[in-house]
Short mmCIF file of C-alpha atoms in Angstrom, two decimals:
data_model
loop_
_atom_site.label_atom_id
_atom_site.label_comp_id
_atom_site.label_asym_id
_atom_site.label_seq_id
_atom_site.Cartn_x
_atom_site.Cartn_y
_atom_site.Cartn_z
CA MET D 153 0.00 0.00 0.00
CA ALA D 154 1.28 3.46 -0.90
CA ALA D 155 1.65 5.89 1.99
CA ILE D 156 0.15 8.69 -0.16
CA GLU D 157 -1.98 8.28 -3.24
CA LEU D 158 -3.45 10.78 -5.70
CA ARG D 159 -5.91 9.35 -8.22
CA ASP D 160 -6.80 11.53 -11.21
CA LEU D 161 -6.83 14.54 -8.88
CA THR D 162 -8.37 17.69 -10.36
CA LYS D 163 -9.05 20.96 -8.56
CA GLN D 164 -10.81 23.90 -10.20
CA TYR D 165 -11.64 27.37 -8.93
CA GLY D 166 -14.39 28.49 -11.28
CA ASP D 167 -12.90 28.34 -14.76
CA LEU D 168 -9.33 28.11 -13.42
CA VAL D 169 -7.89 24.58 -13.40
CA ALA D 170 -5.28 24.66 -10.62
CA VAL D 171 -4.56 20.91 -10.65
CA ASP D 172 -5.31 18.80 -13.69
CA ASP D 173 -5.73 15.00 -13.51
CA VAL D 174 -2.72 14.25 -11.30
CA SER D 175 -2.08 10.60 -10.37
CA LEU D 176 0.78 9.59 -8.10
CA GLU D 177 1.77 6.98 -5.53
CA ILE D 178 4.38 7.79 -2.86
CA ARG D 179 5.95 4.80 -1.17
CA ASP D 180 6.38 4.18 2.54
CA GLY D 181 9.60 5.74 3.80
CA GLU D 182 10.17 7.80 0.67
CA VAL D 183 11.13 11.46 0.47
CA PHE D 184 9.24 12.87 -2.49
CA GLY D 185 9.56 16.43 -3.72
CA PHE D 186 7.13 18.49 -5.76
CA LEU D 187 9.18 20.81 -7.91
CA GLY D 188 7.83 23.89 -9.63
CA PRO D 189 7.63 27.68 -9.51
CA ASN D 190 5.02 29.59 -7.56
CA GLY D 191 1.64 29.03 -9.17
CA ALA D 192 2.44 25.57 -10.55
CA GLY D 193 -0.13 23.87 -8.29
CA LYS D 194 2.06 22.48 -5.52
CA THR D 195 0.23 24.01 -2.57
CA THR D 196 -3.16 23.17 -4.08
CA VAL D 197 -2.17 19.49 -4.26
CA LEU D 198 -1.01 19.47 -0.63
CA ARG D 199 -4.08 21.26 0.73
CA THR D 200 -6.42 18.97 -1.18
CA LEU D 201 -4.53 15.90 -0.01
CA LEU D 202 -4.92 17.00 3.62
CA GLY D 203 -8.66 17.58 3.25
CA MET D 204 -8.46 21.36 3.60
CA GLN D 205 -10.45 21.64 0.39
CA ALA D 206 -12.47 19.15 -1.62
CA PRO D 207 -11.21 17.93 -4.99
CA THR D 208 -13.28 18.77 -8.04
CA ALA D 209 -12.64 15.26 -9.31
CA GLY D 210 -10.50 12.27 -8.42
CA GLY D 211 -9.42 10.90 -5.07
CA VAL D 212 -6.71 11.24 -2.41
CA SER D 213 -5.57 9.09 0.49
CA ILE D 214 -2.99 9.03 3.26
CA LEU D 215 -2.05 5.68 4.85
CA GLY D 216 -5.05 4.13 3.12
CA TYR D 217 -7.54 6.65 4.54
CA ASP D 218 -9.68 8.69 2.16
CA THR D 219 -9.06 12.24 3.34
CA THR D 220 -12.18 13.54 1.60
CA VAL D 221 -14.26 11.62 4.18
CA GLU D 222 -14.23 13.36 7.58
CA SER D 223 -13.99 10.25 9.79
CA GLU D 224 -11.17 8.79 7.69
CA ARG D 225 -9.44 12.16 7.41
CA LEU D 226 -9.20 12.41 11.20
CA ASP D 227 -7.57 8.96 11.34
CA ALA D 228 -5.10 9.97 8.63
CA LEU D 229 -4.21 13.30 10.19
CA ALA D 230 -3.54 11.69 13.57
CA ASP D 231 -0.45 10.14 11.96
CA THR D 232 0.41 13.07 9.68
CA GLY D 233 2.50 16.16 10.35
CA PHE D 234 1.88 19.32 8.34
CA LEU D 235 3.99 22.43 7.87
CA PRO D 236 2.30 25.09 5.71
CA SER D 237 4.32 27.48 3.57
CA ASP D 238 3.51 30.41 5.87
CA PRO D 239 2.84 29.07 9.39
CA GLN D 240 0.35 31.18 11.31
CA PHE D 241 0.21 31.11 15.11
CA ASP D 242 -1.55 33.29 17.68
CA GLU D 243 0.74 36.30 17.82
CA GLN D 244 -0.16 37.02 21.44
CA ALA D 245 0.79 33.51 22.59
CA THR D 246 4.32 32.37 23.42
CA GLY D 247 5.96 29.57 21.52
CA ARG D 248 5.60 27.38 24.58
CA ALA D 249 1.84 27.99 24.73
CA VAL D 250 1.51 27.16 21.03
CA LEU D 251 3.29 23.84 21.49
CA ASP D 252 1.29 23.07 24.64
CA LEU D 253 -1.89 23.49 22.61
CA HIS D 254 -0.67 21.25 19.79
CA GLU D 255 0.50 18.64 22.29
CA SER D 256 -2.92 18.58 23.94
CA LEU D 257 -4.51 17.89 20.54
CA LYS D 258 -2.16 15.35 19.00
CA GLY D 259 0.60 14.43 21.45
CA GLY D 260 4.20 15.50 21.83
CA SER D 261 6.44 12.51 22.46
CA ARG D 262 9.31 14.04 20.44
CA ARG D 263 8.89 17.63 21.58
CA SER D 264 12.01 17.83 23.77
CA ASP D 265 14.25 16.22 21.16
CA LEU D 266 13.03 18.57 18.42
CA LEU D 267 13.45 21.64 20.62
CA GLU D 268 17.08 20.70 21.18
CA GLN D 269 17.62 20.52 17.43
CA PHE D 270 15.78 23.66 16.27
CA GLU D 271 15.65 25.89 19.38
CA PRO D 272 12.77 28.34 18.80
CA PRO D 273 12.58 30.95 21.61
CA LEU D 274 9.72 29.41 23.59
CA ASP D 275 9.13 32.15 26.14
CA ARG D 276 8.76 35.02 23.70
CA PRO D 277 5.40 35.93 22.13
CA ILE D 278 5.00 34.98 18.48
CA ARG D 279 4.70 38.66 17.48
CA GLU D 280 8.39 39.06 18.37
CA TYR D 281 9.49 36.06 16.30
CA SER D 282 11.55 36.43 13.16
CA THR D 283 10.43 34.53 10.06
CA GLY D 284 13.08 31.91 10.78
CA ASN D 285 11.90 31.40 14.36
CA VAL D 286 8.30 30.96 13.20
CA GLN D 287 9.53 28.33 10.75
CA LYS D 288 11.48 26.52 13.47
CA LEU D 289 8.40 26.45 15.69
CA GLY D 290 6.41 25.12 12.74
CA ILE D 291 8.89 22.29 12.21
CA VAL D 292 8.65 21.28 15.87
CA GLN D 293 4.83 21.22 15.84
CA ALA D 294 4.79 19.22 12.59
CA PHE D 295 6.95 16.39 13.96
CA MET D 296 6.42 16.48 17.74
CA HIS D 297 3.72 13.77 17.73
CA ASP D 298 6.01 11.36 15.82
CA PRO D 299 3.95 11.10 12.61
CA ASP D 300 4.30 8.36 10.02
CA VAL D 301 3.78 10.89 7.20
CA ALA D 302 4.94 14.51 6.95
CA VAL D 303 3.57 16.98 4.40
CA LEU D 304 5.73 20.09 4.14
CA ASP D 305 5.16 23.17 1.99
CA GLU D 306 8.41 25.08 1.32
CA PRO D 307 9.84 23.83 4.64
CA THR D 308 13.14 25.75 4.64
CA SER D 309 11.65 29.14 3.81
CA GLY D 310 13.13 31.72 6.16
CA LEU D 311 15.84 29.44 7.57
CA ASP D 312 19.47 30.50 7.37
CA PRO D 313 21.88 28.20 5.49
CA LEU D 314 23.09 26.41 8.64
CA LEU D 315 19.53 25.65 9.73
CA GLN D 316 18.65 24.54 6.21
CA ASP D 317 21.49 22.01 6.39
CA ARG D 318 20.30 20.91 9.83
CA PHE D 319 16.77 20.46 8.56
CA ASN D 320 17.92 18.51 5.50
CA GLU D 321 19.91 16.17 7.72
CA PHE D 322 16.86 15.80 9.97
CA VAL D 323 14.72 14.76 6.97
CA ARG D 324 17.30 12.16 5.98
CA GLU D 325 17.18 10.79 9.53
CA GLU D 326 13.38 10.67 9.41
CA ARG D 327 13.55 8.70 6.18
CA ALA D 328 15.89 6.23 7.87
CA ARG D 329 13.25 5.82 10.60
CA GLY D 330 10.65 4.96 7.94
CA VAL D 331 8.79 8.28 7.83
CA THR D 332 7.26 9.23 4.47
CA VAL D 333 7.91 12.86 3.55
CA LEU D 334 6.16 14.83 0.83
CA PHE D 335 7.29 18.39 0.37
CA SER D 336 7.05 21.14 -2.18
CA SER D 337 9.91 23.37 -3.18
CA HIS D 338 11.23 25.64 -5.87
CA VAL D 339 14.75 25.41 -4.37
CA LEU D 340 16.39 22.99 -6.77
CA SER D 341 19.51 22.28 -4.73
CA GLU D 342 17.34 21.38 -1.73
CA VAL D 343 15.37 18.85 -3.76
CA ARG D 344 18.55 17.28 -5.00
CA ARG D 345 20.05 16.85 -1.54
CA ILE D 346 17.19 15.06 0.18
CA CYS D 347 14.71 13.60 -2.31
CA ASP D 348 14.45 10.05 -3.57
CA ARG D 349 12.10 11.05 -6.36
CA VAL D 350 10.78 14.29 -7.77
CA GLY D 351 7.51 15.22 -9.45
CA VAL D 352 7.64 18.25 -11.73
CA LEU D 353 4.45 20.31 -11.82
CA ARG D 354 3.73 22.69 -14.68
CA GLY D 355 0.46 24.57 -14.89
CA GLY D 356 -1.19 22.09 -12.56
CA GLU D 357 -0.11 19.07 -14.58
CA LEU D 358 2.39 16.45 -13.44
CA VAL D 359 4.80 16.47 -16.38
CA ALA D 360 7.42 14.09 -14.97
CA VAL D 361 8.13 11.77 -12.08
CA GLU D 362 11.76 10.74 -11.87
CA ASP D 363 14.46 9.86 -9.38
CA VAL D 364 16.85 12.74 -8.90
CA GLU D 365 19.77 11.08 -10.68
CA THR D 366 17.64 10.48 -13.77
CA LEU D 367 16.71 14.14 -13.81
CA LEU D 368 20.37 15.05 -13.60
CA ASP D 369 21.14 12.73 -16.51
CA ARG D 370 18.73 14.74 -18.62
CA SER D 371 21.05 17.72 -18.41
CA GLY D 372 24.28 15.72 -18.68
CA LYS D 373 27.66 17.17 -17.73
CA LEU D 374 29.04 20.67 -17.78
CA VAL D 375 32.48 20.58 -19.41
CA ARG D 376 35.00 23.40 -19.03
CA ALA D 377 38.43 23.22 -20.61
CA ARG D 378 41.44 25.47 -21.25
CA VAL D 379 43.29 24.50 -24.42
CA ASP D 380 46.71 25.74 -25.53
CA GLY D 381 46.39 27.84 -28.69
CA GLU D 382 43.40 28.30 -30.97
CA LEU D 383 40.73 25.68 -31.54
CA PRO D 384 39.69 24.63 -35.06
CA PRO D 385 36.15 25.55 -36.15
CA ASP D 386 34.90 21.97 -35.74
CA ALA D 387 36.26 21.54 -32.20
CA PHE D 388 33.81 19.62 -30.00
CA ASP D 389 31.34 19.35 -32.86
CA ILE D 390 30.28 15.93 -31.60
CA SER D 391 26.97 14.29 -30.81
CA GLY D 392 25.66 15.38 -27.41
CA ALA D 393 27.59 18.67 -27.16
CA SER D 394 25.47 21.82 -26.98
CA ASP D 395 25.68 25.46 -25.94
CA ILE D 396 29.38 25.61 -26.87
CA THR D 397 31.16 28.84 -25.95
CA ARG D 398 34.80 29.69 -26.50
CA ARG D 399 36.99 32.61 -25.49
CA SER D 400 40.64 33.40 -26.27
CA VAL D 401 42.75 34.23 -23.21
CA ASP D 402 46.54 34.78 -23.22
CA GLY D 403 47.31 32.48 -26.14
CA ALA D 404 44.87 29.82 -24.98
CA THR D 405 41.19 29.08 -25.55
CA ARG D 406 38.64 28.57 -22.82
CA VAL D 407 35.73 26.42 -23.97
CA SER D 408 32.63 25.30 -22.15
CA PHE D 409 29.59 23.26 -23.17
CA THR D 410 26.93 20.88 -21.94
CA PHE D 411 27.44 17.24 -22.87
CA THR D 412 24.78 14.52 -22.90
CA GLY D 413 26.41 12.07 -25.29
CA ASP D 414 28.73 9.07 -25.07
CA VAL D 415 31.59 9.59 -22.63
CA ASP D 416 34.09 7.71 -24.83
CA ALA D 417 33.38 10.13 -27.67
CA LEU D 418 34.04 13.05 -25.33
CA VAL D 419 37.34 11.54 -24.18
CA ASP D 420 38.43 10.98 -27.78
CA GLU D 421 37.61 14.60 -28.67
CA LEU D 422 39.44 15.98 -25.65
CA ASP D 423 42.48 13.89 -26.58
CA ARG D 424 42.81 15.86 -29.83
CA TYR D 425 43.91 19.04 -28.05
CA PRO D 426 46.71 20.12 -25.68
CA LEU D 427 44.73 20.60 -22.48
CA GLN D 428 45.92 22.98 -19.79
CA GLU D 429 42.86 22.60 -17.56
CA LEU D 430 39.80 20.38 -17.54
CA ASP D 431 36.74 20.40 -15.29
CA VAL D 432 33.75 18.07 -15.77
CA GLU D 433 30.82 18.32 -13.38
CA GLU D 434 27.10 17.73 -13.26
CA ALA D 435 25.15 20.43 -15.02
CA PRO D 436 23.14 22.67 -12.68
CA LEU D 437 19.76 21.25 -11.74
CA GLU D 438 18.37 24.57 -12.99
CA ASP D 439 19.02 23.26 -16.49
CA VAL D 440 16.71 20.34 -15.79
CA PHE D 441 14.10 22.77 -14.56
CA LEU D 442 14.33 24.76 -17.79
CA ASP D 443 13.83 21.55 -19.77
CA PHE D 444 10.30 21.45 -18.37
CA TYR D 445 9.53 25.15 -18.32
CA GLY D 446 10.85 26.17 -21.69
CA GLY D 447 13.21 28.83 -20.37
CA GLY D 448 10.71 30.93 -18.51
CA GLU D 449 7.16 29.64 -18.39
CA ASP D 450 5.73 30.27 -14.94
CA ALA D 451 2.39 28.44 -14.80
#
């Protein structure tokens, strides 16, 4: 049984189709990322999955419970943690009071452990919190009852780089414990670091579901080389090489290009020239993103 299932999910607001016929199964213990720009439909999928709004068509379930049915939704949410993209708490209450309330509703067996890791200032009122502190409090409330499933919408928004790294490590630890994590993001490097698979949303449609390494293979390798002297006009005119740029510098030529072809062919081509420097690395994940969005579409 899949931990999370979307079956032909469609959500419309009047004539606007926000989510269009999305089907997906997320496995137990998997970290799955929804990737897409603002407006792609990520938040709509998550809110519909959690029963915050009814689907126009199709079905959704968490841990086998149909979250469109109130009695089943309550069973599902008892084992689900949720972090919205913009957590809202009573601004007059302290962080401690907020967590006390959440613990009274759903439990808090992991509260102390999470507070040690993320350290929100518990005795200050929420109105004095920075964006990062609100996010830290939101992380604690989402996981304090030890859920089997966590649904997170832009979970590292507002966190500084050190806390982002801490959170990413925490998610990897949760995966090792068997927790299923579904989160949305437009931060491509974040998705790459912690996801097992990624779904790419464009205009409410699920246009791809891939493991991260397969997505990276789509964009190939970024090759940078410094060659002694001038290059002939046909240099690196081989299958799989694209976006070739070259620049003359101090009697040498700097060349860079993206390569998605056969590695042996690349090695043979490089062997034709007197190399001074060579750097081959994975192309930026942004290039993969542009594959799906055509260089600028923001659905």
